[in-house]
XYZ file of C-alpha atoms in Angstrom:
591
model
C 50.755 302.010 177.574
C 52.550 299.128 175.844
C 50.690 296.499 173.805
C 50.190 293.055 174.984
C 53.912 291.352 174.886
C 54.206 288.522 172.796
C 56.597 285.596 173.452
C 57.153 282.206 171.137
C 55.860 279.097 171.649
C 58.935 276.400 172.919
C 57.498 274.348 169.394
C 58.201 277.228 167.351
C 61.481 278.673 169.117
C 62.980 275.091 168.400
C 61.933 275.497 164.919
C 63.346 279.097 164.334
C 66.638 278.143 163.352
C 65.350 275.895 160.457
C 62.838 278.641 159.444
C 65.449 281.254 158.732
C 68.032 278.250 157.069
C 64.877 277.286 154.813
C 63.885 281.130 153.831
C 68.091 281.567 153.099
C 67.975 278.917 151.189
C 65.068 279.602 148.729
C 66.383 283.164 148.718
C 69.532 281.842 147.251
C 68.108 279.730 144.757
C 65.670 282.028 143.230
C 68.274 284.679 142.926
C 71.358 282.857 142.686
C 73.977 285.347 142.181
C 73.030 288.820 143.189
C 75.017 288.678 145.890
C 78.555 290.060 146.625
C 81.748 287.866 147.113
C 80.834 284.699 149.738
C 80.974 284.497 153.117
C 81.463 281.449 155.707
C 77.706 282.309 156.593
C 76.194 281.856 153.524
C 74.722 278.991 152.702
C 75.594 276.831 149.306
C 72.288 275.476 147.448
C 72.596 272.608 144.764
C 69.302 272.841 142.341
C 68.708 271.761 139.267
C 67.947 273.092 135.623
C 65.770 270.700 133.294
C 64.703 270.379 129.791
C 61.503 271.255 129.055
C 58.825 270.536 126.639
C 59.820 273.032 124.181
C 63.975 272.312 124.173
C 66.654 269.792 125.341
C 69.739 270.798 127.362
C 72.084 269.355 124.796
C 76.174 269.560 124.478
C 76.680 267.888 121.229
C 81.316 268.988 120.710
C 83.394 271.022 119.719
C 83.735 273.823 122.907
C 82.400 274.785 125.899
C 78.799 274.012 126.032
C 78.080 276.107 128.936
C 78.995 279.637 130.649
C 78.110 281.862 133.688
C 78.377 285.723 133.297
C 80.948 287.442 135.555
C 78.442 288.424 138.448
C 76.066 285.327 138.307
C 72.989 286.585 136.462
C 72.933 284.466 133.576
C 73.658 281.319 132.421
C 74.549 280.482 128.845
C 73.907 276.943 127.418
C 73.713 274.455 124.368
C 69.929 273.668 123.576
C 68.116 271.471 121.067
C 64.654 272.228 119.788
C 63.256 270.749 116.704
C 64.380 272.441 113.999
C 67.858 272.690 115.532
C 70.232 273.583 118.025
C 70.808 277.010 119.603
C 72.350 279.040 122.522
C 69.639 279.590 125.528
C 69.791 282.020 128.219
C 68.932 281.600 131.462
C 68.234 284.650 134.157
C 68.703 284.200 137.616
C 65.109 285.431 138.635
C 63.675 283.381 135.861
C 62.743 279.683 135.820
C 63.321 279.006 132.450
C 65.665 279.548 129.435
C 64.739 281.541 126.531
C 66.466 280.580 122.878
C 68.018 283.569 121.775
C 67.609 283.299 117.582
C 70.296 283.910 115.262
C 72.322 280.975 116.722
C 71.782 278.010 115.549
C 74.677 275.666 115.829
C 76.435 277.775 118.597
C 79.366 276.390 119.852
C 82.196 277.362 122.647
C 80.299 280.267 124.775
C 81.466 282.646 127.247
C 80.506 286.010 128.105
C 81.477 289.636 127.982
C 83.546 290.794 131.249
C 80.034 293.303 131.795
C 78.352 289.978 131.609
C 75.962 291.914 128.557
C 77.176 290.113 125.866
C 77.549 286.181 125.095
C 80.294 285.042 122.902
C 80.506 281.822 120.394
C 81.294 280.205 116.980
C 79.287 278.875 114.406
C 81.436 276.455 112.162
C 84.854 278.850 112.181
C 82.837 282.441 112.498
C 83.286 283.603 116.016
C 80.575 286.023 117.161
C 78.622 287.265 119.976
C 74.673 288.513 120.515
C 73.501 290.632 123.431
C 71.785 288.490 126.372
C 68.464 290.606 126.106
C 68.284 289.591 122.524
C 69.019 290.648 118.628
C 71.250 290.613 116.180
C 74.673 288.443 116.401
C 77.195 290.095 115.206
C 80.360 287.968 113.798
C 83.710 289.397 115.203
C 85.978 287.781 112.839
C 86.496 284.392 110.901
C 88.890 282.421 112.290
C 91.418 280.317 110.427
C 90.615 277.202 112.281
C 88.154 275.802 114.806
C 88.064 277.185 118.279
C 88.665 275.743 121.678
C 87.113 278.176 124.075
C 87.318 281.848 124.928
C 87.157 284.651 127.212
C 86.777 288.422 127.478
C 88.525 290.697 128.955
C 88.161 294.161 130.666
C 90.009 296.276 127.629
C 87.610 294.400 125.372
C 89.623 291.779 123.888
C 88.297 288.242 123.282
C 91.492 285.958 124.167
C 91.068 282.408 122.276
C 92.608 279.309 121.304
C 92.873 277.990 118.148
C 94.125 274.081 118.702
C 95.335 273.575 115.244
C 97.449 276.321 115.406
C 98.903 275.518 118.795
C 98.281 278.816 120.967
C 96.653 281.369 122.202
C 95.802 284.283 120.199
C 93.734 287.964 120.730
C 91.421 289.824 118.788
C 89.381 293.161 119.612
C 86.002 292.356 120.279
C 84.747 294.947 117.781
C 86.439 293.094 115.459
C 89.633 293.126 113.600
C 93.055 291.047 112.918
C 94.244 287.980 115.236
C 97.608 288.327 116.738
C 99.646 285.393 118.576
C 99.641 285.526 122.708
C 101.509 282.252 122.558
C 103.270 279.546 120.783
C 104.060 276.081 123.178
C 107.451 274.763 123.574
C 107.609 271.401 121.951
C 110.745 270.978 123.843
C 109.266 271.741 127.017
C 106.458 268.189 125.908
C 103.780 271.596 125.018
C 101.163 270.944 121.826
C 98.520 272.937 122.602
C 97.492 276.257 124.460
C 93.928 275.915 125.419
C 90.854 276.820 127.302
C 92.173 280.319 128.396
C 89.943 282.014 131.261
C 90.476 286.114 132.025
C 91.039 286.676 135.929
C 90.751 290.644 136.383
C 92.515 293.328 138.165
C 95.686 291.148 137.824
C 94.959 290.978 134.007
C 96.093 287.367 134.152
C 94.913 284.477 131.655
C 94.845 281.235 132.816
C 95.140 278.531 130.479
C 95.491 274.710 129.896
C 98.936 273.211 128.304
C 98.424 269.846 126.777
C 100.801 267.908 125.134
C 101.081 266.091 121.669
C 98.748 262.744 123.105
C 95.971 265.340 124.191
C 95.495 263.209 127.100
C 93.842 265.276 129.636
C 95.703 263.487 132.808
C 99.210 265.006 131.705
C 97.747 268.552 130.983
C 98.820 271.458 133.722
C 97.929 274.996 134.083
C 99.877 277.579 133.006
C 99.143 281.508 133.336
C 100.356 284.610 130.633
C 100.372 288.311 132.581
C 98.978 290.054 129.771
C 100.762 293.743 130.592
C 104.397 291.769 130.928
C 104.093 288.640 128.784
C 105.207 286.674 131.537
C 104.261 282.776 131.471
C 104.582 280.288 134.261
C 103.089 277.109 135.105
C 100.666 276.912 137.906
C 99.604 273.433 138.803
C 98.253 270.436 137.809
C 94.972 269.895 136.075
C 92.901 271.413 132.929
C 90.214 274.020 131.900
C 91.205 276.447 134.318
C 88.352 279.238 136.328
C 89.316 281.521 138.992
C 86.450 282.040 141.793
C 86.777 283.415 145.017
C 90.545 283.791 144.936
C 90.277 280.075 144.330
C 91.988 278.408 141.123
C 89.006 275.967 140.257
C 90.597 272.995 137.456
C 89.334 269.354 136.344
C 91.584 266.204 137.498
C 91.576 262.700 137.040
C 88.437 262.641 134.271
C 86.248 264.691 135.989
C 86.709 265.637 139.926
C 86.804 269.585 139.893
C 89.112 271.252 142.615
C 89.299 274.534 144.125
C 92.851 275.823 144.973
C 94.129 279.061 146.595
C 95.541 281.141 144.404
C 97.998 284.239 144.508
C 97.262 285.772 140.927
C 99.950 288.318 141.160
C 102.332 285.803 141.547
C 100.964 282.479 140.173
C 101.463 280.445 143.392
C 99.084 278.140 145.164
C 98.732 279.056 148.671
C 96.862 276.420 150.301
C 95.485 272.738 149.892
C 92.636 271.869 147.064
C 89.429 271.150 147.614
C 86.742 268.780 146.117
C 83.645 270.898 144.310
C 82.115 268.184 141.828
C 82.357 264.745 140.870
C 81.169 263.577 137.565
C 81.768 266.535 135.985
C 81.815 265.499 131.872
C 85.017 265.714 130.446
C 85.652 266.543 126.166
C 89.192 266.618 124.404
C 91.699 268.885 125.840
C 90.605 268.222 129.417
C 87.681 270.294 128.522
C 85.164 270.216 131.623
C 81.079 270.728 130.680
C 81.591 273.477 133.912
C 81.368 276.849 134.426
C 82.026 279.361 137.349
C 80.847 282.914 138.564
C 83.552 284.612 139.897
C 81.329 284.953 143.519
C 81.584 281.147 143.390
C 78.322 279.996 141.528
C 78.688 276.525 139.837
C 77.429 275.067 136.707
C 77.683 271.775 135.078
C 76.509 269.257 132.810
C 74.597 266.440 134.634
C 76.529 263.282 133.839
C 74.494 260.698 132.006
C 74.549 256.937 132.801
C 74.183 255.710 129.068
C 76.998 255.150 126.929
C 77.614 257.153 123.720
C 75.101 255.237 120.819
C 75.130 254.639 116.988
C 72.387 254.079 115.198
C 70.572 253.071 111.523
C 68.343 255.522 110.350
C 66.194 254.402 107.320
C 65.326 256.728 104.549
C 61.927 258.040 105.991
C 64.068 259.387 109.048
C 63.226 255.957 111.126
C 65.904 255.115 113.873
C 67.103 251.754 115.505
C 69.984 251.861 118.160
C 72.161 249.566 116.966
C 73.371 246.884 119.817
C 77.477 247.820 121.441
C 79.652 246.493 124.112
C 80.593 249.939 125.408
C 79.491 251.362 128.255
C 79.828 255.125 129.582
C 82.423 254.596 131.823
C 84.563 253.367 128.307
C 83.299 255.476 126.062
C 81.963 259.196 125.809
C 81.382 259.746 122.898
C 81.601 258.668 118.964
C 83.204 260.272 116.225
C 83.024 259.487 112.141
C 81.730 255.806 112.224
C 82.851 254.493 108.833
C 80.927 251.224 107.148
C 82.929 248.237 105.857
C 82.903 247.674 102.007
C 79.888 244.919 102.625
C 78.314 247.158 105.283
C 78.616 244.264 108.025
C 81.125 246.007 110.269
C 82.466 249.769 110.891
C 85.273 251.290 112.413
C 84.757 254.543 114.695
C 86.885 256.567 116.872
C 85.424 256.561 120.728
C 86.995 259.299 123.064
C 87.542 257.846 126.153
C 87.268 260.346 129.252
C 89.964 258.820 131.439
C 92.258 258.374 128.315
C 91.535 261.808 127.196
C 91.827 260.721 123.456
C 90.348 258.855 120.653
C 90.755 255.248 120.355
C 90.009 253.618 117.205
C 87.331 250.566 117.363
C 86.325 247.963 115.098
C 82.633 247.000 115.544
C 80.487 243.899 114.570
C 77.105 245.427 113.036
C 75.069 242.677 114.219
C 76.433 241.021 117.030
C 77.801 244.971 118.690
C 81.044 242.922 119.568
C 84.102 245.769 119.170
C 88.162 245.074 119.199
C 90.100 248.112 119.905
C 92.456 249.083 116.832
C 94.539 251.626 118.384
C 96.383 252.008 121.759
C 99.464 254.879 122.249
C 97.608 257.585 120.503
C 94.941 259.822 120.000
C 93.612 258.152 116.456
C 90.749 259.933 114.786
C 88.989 259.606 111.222
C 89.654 256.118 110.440
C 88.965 254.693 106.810
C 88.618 251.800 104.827
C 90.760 250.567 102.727
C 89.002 249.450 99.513
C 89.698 245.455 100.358
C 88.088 245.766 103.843
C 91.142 244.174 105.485
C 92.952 247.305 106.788
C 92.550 250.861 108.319
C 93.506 254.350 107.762
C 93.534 257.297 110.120
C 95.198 260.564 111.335
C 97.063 259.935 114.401
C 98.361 262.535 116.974
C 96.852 264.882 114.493
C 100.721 265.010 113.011
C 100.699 261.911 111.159
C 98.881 259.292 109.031
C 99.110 255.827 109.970
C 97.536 252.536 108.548
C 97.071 248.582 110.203
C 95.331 245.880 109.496
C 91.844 245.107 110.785
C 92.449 242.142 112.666
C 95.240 243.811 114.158
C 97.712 240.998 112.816
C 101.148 242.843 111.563
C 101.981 246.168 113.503
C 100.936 250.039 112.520
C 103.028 251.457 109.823
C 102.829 254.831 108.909
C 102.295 256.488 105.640
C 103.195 259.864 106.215
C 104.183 262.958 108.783
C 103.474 266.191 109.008
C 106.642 268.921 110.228
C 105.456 272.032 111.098
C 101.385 271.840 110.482
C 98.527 270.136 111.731
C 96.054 267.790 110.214
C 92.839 269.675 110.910
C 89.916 267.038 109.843
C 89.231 264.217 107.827
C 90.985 261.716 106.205
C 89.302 260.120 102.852
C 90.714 257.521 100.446
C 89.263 256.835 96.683
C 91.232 255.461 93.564
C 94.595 254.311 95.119
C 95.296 258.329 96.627
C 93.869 260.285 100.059
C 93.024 263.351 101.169
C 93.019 265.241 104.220
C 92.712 268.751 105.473
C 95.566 270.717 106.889
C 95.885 274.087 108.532
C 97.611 276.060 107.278
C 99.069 279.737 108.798
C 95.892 281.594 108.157
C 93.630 278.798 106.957
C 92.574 275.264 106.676
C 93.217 273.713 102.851
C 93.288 270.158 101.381
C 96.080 267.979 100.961
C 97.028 264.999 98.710
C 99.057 261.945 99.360
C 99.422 258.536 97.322
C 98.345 256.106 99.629
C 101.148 253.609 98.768
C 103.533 255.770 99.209
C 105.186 257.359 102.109
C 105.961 261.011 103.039
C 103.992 262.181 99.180
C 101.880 264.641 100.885
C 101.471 267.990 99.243
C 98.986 270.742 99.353
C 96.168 269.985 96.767
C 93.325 272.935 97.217
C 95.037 275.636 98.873
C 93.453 279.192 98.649
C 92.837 282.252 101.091
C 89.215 280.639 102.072
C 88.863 277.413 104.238
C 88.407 274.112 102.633
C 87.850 271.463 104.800
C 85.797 268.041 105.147
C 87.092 266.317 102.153
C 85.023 263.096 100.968
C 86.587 261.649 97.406
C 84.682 259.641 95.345
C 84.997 255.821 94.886
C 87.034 255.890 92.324
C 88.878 258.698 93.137
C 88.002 260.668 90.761
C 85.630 263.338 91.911
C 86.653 265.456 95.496
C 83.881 267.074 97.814
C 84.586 269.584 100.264
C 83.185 272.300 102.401
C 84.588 276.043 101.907
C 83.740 279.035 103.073
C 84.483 281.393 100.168
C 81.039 283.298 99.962
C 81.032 283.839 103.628
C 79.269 280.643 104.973
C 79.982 276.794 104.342
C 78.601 275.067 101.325
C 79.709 271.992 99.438
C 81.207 271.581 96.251
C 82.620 269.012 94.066
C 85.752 269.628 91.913
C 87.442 266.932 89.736
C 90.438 265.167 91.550
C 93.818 265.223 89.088
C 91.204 265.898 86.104
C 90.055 269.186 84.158
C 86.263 268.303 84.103
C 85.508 271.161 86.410
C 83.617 272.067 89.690
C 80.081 272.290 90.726
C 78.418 274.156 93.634
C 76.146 271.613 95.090
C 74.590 272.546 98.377
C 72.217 275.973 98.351
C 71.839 277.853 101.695
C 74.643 276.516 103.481
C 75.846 272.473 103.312
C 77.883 270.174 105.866
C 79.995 266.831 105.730
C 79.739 265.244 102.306
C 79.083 261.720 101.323
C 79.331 259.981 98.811
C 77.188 256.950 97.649
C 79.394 253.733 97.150
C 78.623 253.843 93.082
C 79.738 256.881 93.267
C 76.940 258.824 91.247
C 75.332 260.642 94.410
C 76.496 262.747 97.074
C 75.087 263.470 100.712
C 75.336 266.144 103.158
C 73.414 267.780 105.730
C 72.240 271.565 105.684
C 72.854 273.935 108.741
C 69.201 272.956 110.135
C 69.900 269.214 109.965
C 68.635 268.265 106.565
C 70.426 265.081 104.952
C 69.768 265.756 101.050
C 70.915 263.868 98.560
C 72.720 265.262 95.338
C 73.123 263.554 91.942
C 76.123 264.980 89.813
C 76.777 264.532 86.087
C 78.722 266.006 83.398
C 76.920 268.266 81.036
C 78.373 269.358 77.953
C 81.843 268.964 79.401
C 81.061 270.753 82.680
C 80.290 268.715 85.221
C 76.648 270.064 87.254
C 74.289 269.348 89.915
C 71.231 267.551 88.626
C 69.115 268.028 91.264
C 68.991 268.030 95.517
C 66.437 266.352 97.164
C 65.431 266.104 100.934
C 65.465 262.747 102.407
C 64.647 263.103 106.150
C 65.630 265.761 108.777
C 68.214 264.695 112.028
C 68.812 265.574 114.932
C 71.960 263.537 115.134
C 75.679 265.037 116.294
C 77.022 266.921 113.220
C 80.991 267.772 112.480
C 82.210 270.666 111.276
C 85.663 268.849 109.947
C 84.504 265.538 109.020
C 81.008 263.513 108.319
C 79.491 262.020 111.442
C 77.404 259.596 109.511
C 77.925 257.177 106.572
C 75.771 255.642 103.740
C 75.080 251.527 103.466
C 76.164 249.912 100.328
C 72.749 249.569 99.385
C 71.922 253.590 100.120
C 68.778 252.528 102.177
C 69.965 253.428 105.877
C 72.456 255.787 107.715
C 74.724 255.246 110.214
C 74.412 257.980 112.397
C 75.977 259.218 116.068
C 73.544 259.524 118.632
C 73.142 262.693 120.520
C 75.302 262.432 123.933
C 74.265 264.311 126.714
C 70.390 265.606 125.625
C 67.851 265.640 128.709
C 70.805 265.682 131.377
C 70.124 269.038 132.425
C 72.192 271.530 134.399
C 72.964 271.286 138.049
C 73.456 274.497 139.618
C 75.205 275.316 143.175
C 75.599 278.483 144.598
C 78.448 279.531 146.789
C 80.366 276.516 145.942
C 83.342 277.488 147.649
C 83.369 278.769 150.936
């Protein structure tokens, strides 16, 4: 006969319904995106992803800082450890991130359309390393930095290269750039960036952004790879496609979800709100990624403001006292010490600007006046006198004013046809600045007196970039890449004494003491050594190198994000923005 029939309790019946919701939900969360495309059923779960004791979640510039393979299985993200900063890998049945080694000072990731590979750059070398581990393997050197990435189906990584205006593709075995697109300058276009790969169409989506780089006036254009078409889409930057949905940031950080018709580039239905908060970077870059099933990751938005600090010789640090607060100010760039050390100038990007806004700053009080107002202003510099500043505006031009903003901006020179690609430095009565060029990034020289005098200066196949001159103009550092990684040297600056290799094992963002008879820079793990030069039977050498103290402060690639008192006994350095935020993660975001 039939066993004893069971029946529920009316207690548990009622609770049934929650049961199965709770058991869905942990099911979602510990697998988050094994799943096929959503349905209205499914639930959405919002979790979180935390630094540990062995790393910090940490997007430090320059790129997307994090990415979500195709189907949903891994996540890709910035981390900082001790000894550096890497790309870590986290699996969707794991709880934590593993570092994946070979990668320090990964920048701009994104993954393989198999979702087996993760791609990114290190300085101007793009590359990419299996998730399971090993070897990276470098795909090609660019010409210039890199502002994001994607991969496509036939194997192509499609990229942007800002300084050079467009898109452009390369095989992801490796092999020559070609041009995708150029923008219309006519049409208010500066800058093709941020492309994302939407299969079966074979559409990339990407952001336009004109000549301000003010992320509130960008839109979102698509290319048809097959045809070459182009059209503009809608509103809004850093495009992702998920769930036939176009997903953009708007308004400094709200990310939307739009219907989209890919085959024919038209919205179909209103937008909806996925995020607030979400961090935004130059270019209306977003600290976001999406799965293409709708899984959602982003940067947890921190409530301090971006920070500079002192560091003392022995590595000590003390936050030195602003008057910004997040909301103003998101992060620093190249903070510059006055002539007597008792104020410095720095460029802050601002998130709802979406530029850089020069800033005066009072060292001991933190009072700041802004400096700059209808343009994106970046590398600002001293004059020798301490009463006015220089800096690259618009990335087309070079303009100066006075400190205490009395008189108006006047400009001492433009650029036609090329963009200034990093820093600005002044010494004996000239400047110099790097430039891309068609294939590369060399140095330039102007007299700073005199307008429209610019010229190429140190112009070879290689990249030379981060120019610092000397005091007295009369010795010029730089960073090139001629042996196949970035090291500094110093050459002579209108002179014949010669040139000197003066970093070993890879060097960053010289320095230069304000006597000028030592140099600084950092090495690729964060060392700041200092360098002491001198001519030797005619030749000018490196005496020696020694290691002051290690940091874990932001770094550039194009400039120096830290400068030297006039006594040489502390460093102004950028603190880290965004480390310990973590990652919040939300599955089926759109449904």
């Amino acid at each position: 006969s039939a066993g004893p029939r069971r029946t529920l309790l009316p207690a548990a019946r009622s609770l049934l319904p929650w049961l199965i919701t709770a058991a869905a939900l942990v099911a979602a969360a510990l697998g988050w995106l094994r799943q096929p495309p959503v349905t209205p059923n499914q639930p959405s779960v919002r979790f979180s992803h935390e630094s540990d004791s062995l790393h910090q979640i940490a997007s430090l510039c320059c790129g997307p800082p994090v990415a979500v393979s195709p189907d949903g299985r891994f996540i890709a993200y910035e981390g900082g450890m001790s000894d550096g900063q890497y790309l870590f890998i986290r699996a969707s049945d794991q709880l934590r991130g593993r570092r994946l080694d070979g990668t320090t000072r990964a920048r701009n990731l994104f993954f393989s359309d198999d979702g087996e590979w993760v791609g990114f750059t290190v300085g101007n070398a793009l590359r990419k390393v299996p998730v399971g581990g090993g070897a990276p393997v470098t795909v090609a050197e660019l010409p210039a930095r890199m502002m994001g990435a994607t991969w496509t189906a036939t194997n192509e990584i499609i990229l942007s290269l800002p300084d050079s205006g467009g898109l452009f593709a390369v095989s992801a075995d490796g092999g020559a750039l070609r041009r995708l697109t150029t923008p219309d300058p006519t049409a208010g276009e500066a800058v093709h960036t941020l492309p994302h790969y939407v299969p079966g169409e074979n559409v990339v989506l990407f952001s336009v952004v004109d000549s301000t780089g003010a992320a509130g006036s960008a839109k979102v254009a698509a290319l048809w790879l097959r045809s070459g078409r182009l059209r503009t889409v809608s509103p809004g930057s850093h495009p992702q496609f998920a769930s036939g949905h176009l997903v953009t940031v708007r308004d400094g950080g709200i990310l939307l979800a739009q219907p989209l018709d890919v085959a024919s580039g038209d919205t179909t239905g209103p937008a909806v709100r996925l995020a607030d908060g979400i961090v935004a970077r130059p270019f209306g870059m977003g600290e976001y990624a999406i799965s293409r099933h709708g899984t959602l990751v982003h940067s947890a938005r921190l409530n301090s403001a971006a920070t500079l600090v002192m560091v003392s010789g022995d590595g000590v640090e003390r936050r030195l006292r602003t008057s910004f607060t997040a909301d103003q100010v998101a992060h620093f760039d190249n903070p510059r010490l006055s002539p007597d050390g008792r104020r410095l100038i720095v460029a802050g990007y601002h998130d709802r600007e979406g530029r850089h806004i020069g800033y005066l700053v009072d060292v001991q009080r933190g009072s700041s006046l802004r400096l700059t107002f209808d343009a994106d202003t970046e590398f600002l510099e001293w004059t020798p006198d301490g009463q006015s500043v220089v800096y690259v505006r618009d990335r087309t031009a070079i303009a100066t004013r006075r400190v205490d903003r009395s008189g108006e901006e006047r400009f001492i020179t433009r650029l036609t046809g090329t963009r200034i690609a990093g820093r600005l430095t002044l010494g004996g009565g000239r400047m110099a600045f790097a430039v891309q060029g068609r294939s590369n990034t060399d140095i330039w020289s102007a007299a700073l007196g005199a307008s429209d005098s610019a010229h190429p200066y140190l112009a070879t196949s290689f990249n030379e970039s981060a120019p610092a001159l000397s005091p007295d103009g009369r010795w010029l550092a730089y960073v090139s890449d001629e042996t196949g990684r970035s090291e500094v040297y110093v050459t002579a600056f209108h002179d014949a004494a010669g040139r000197t290799t003066v970093s070993v094992d890879g060097g960053l963002e010289p320095q230069w003491s304000r006597d000028g008879r030592s140099l600084y820079f950092r090495t690729p793990g964060g060392d700041v050594v200092i360098a002491s030069l001198g001519i030797v039977g005619g030749n000018l050498e490196t005496l020696s190198r020694r290691v002051l103290f290690r940091s874990t402060h932001e770094r550039s690639g194009d400039g120096a994000e830290f400068d030297v008192t006039p006594r040489g006994d502390q460093f102004l350095m950028v603190g880290v923005s965004g480390v310990g935020g973590g990652l919040v993660i939300t599955t089926n975001a759109i449904r």
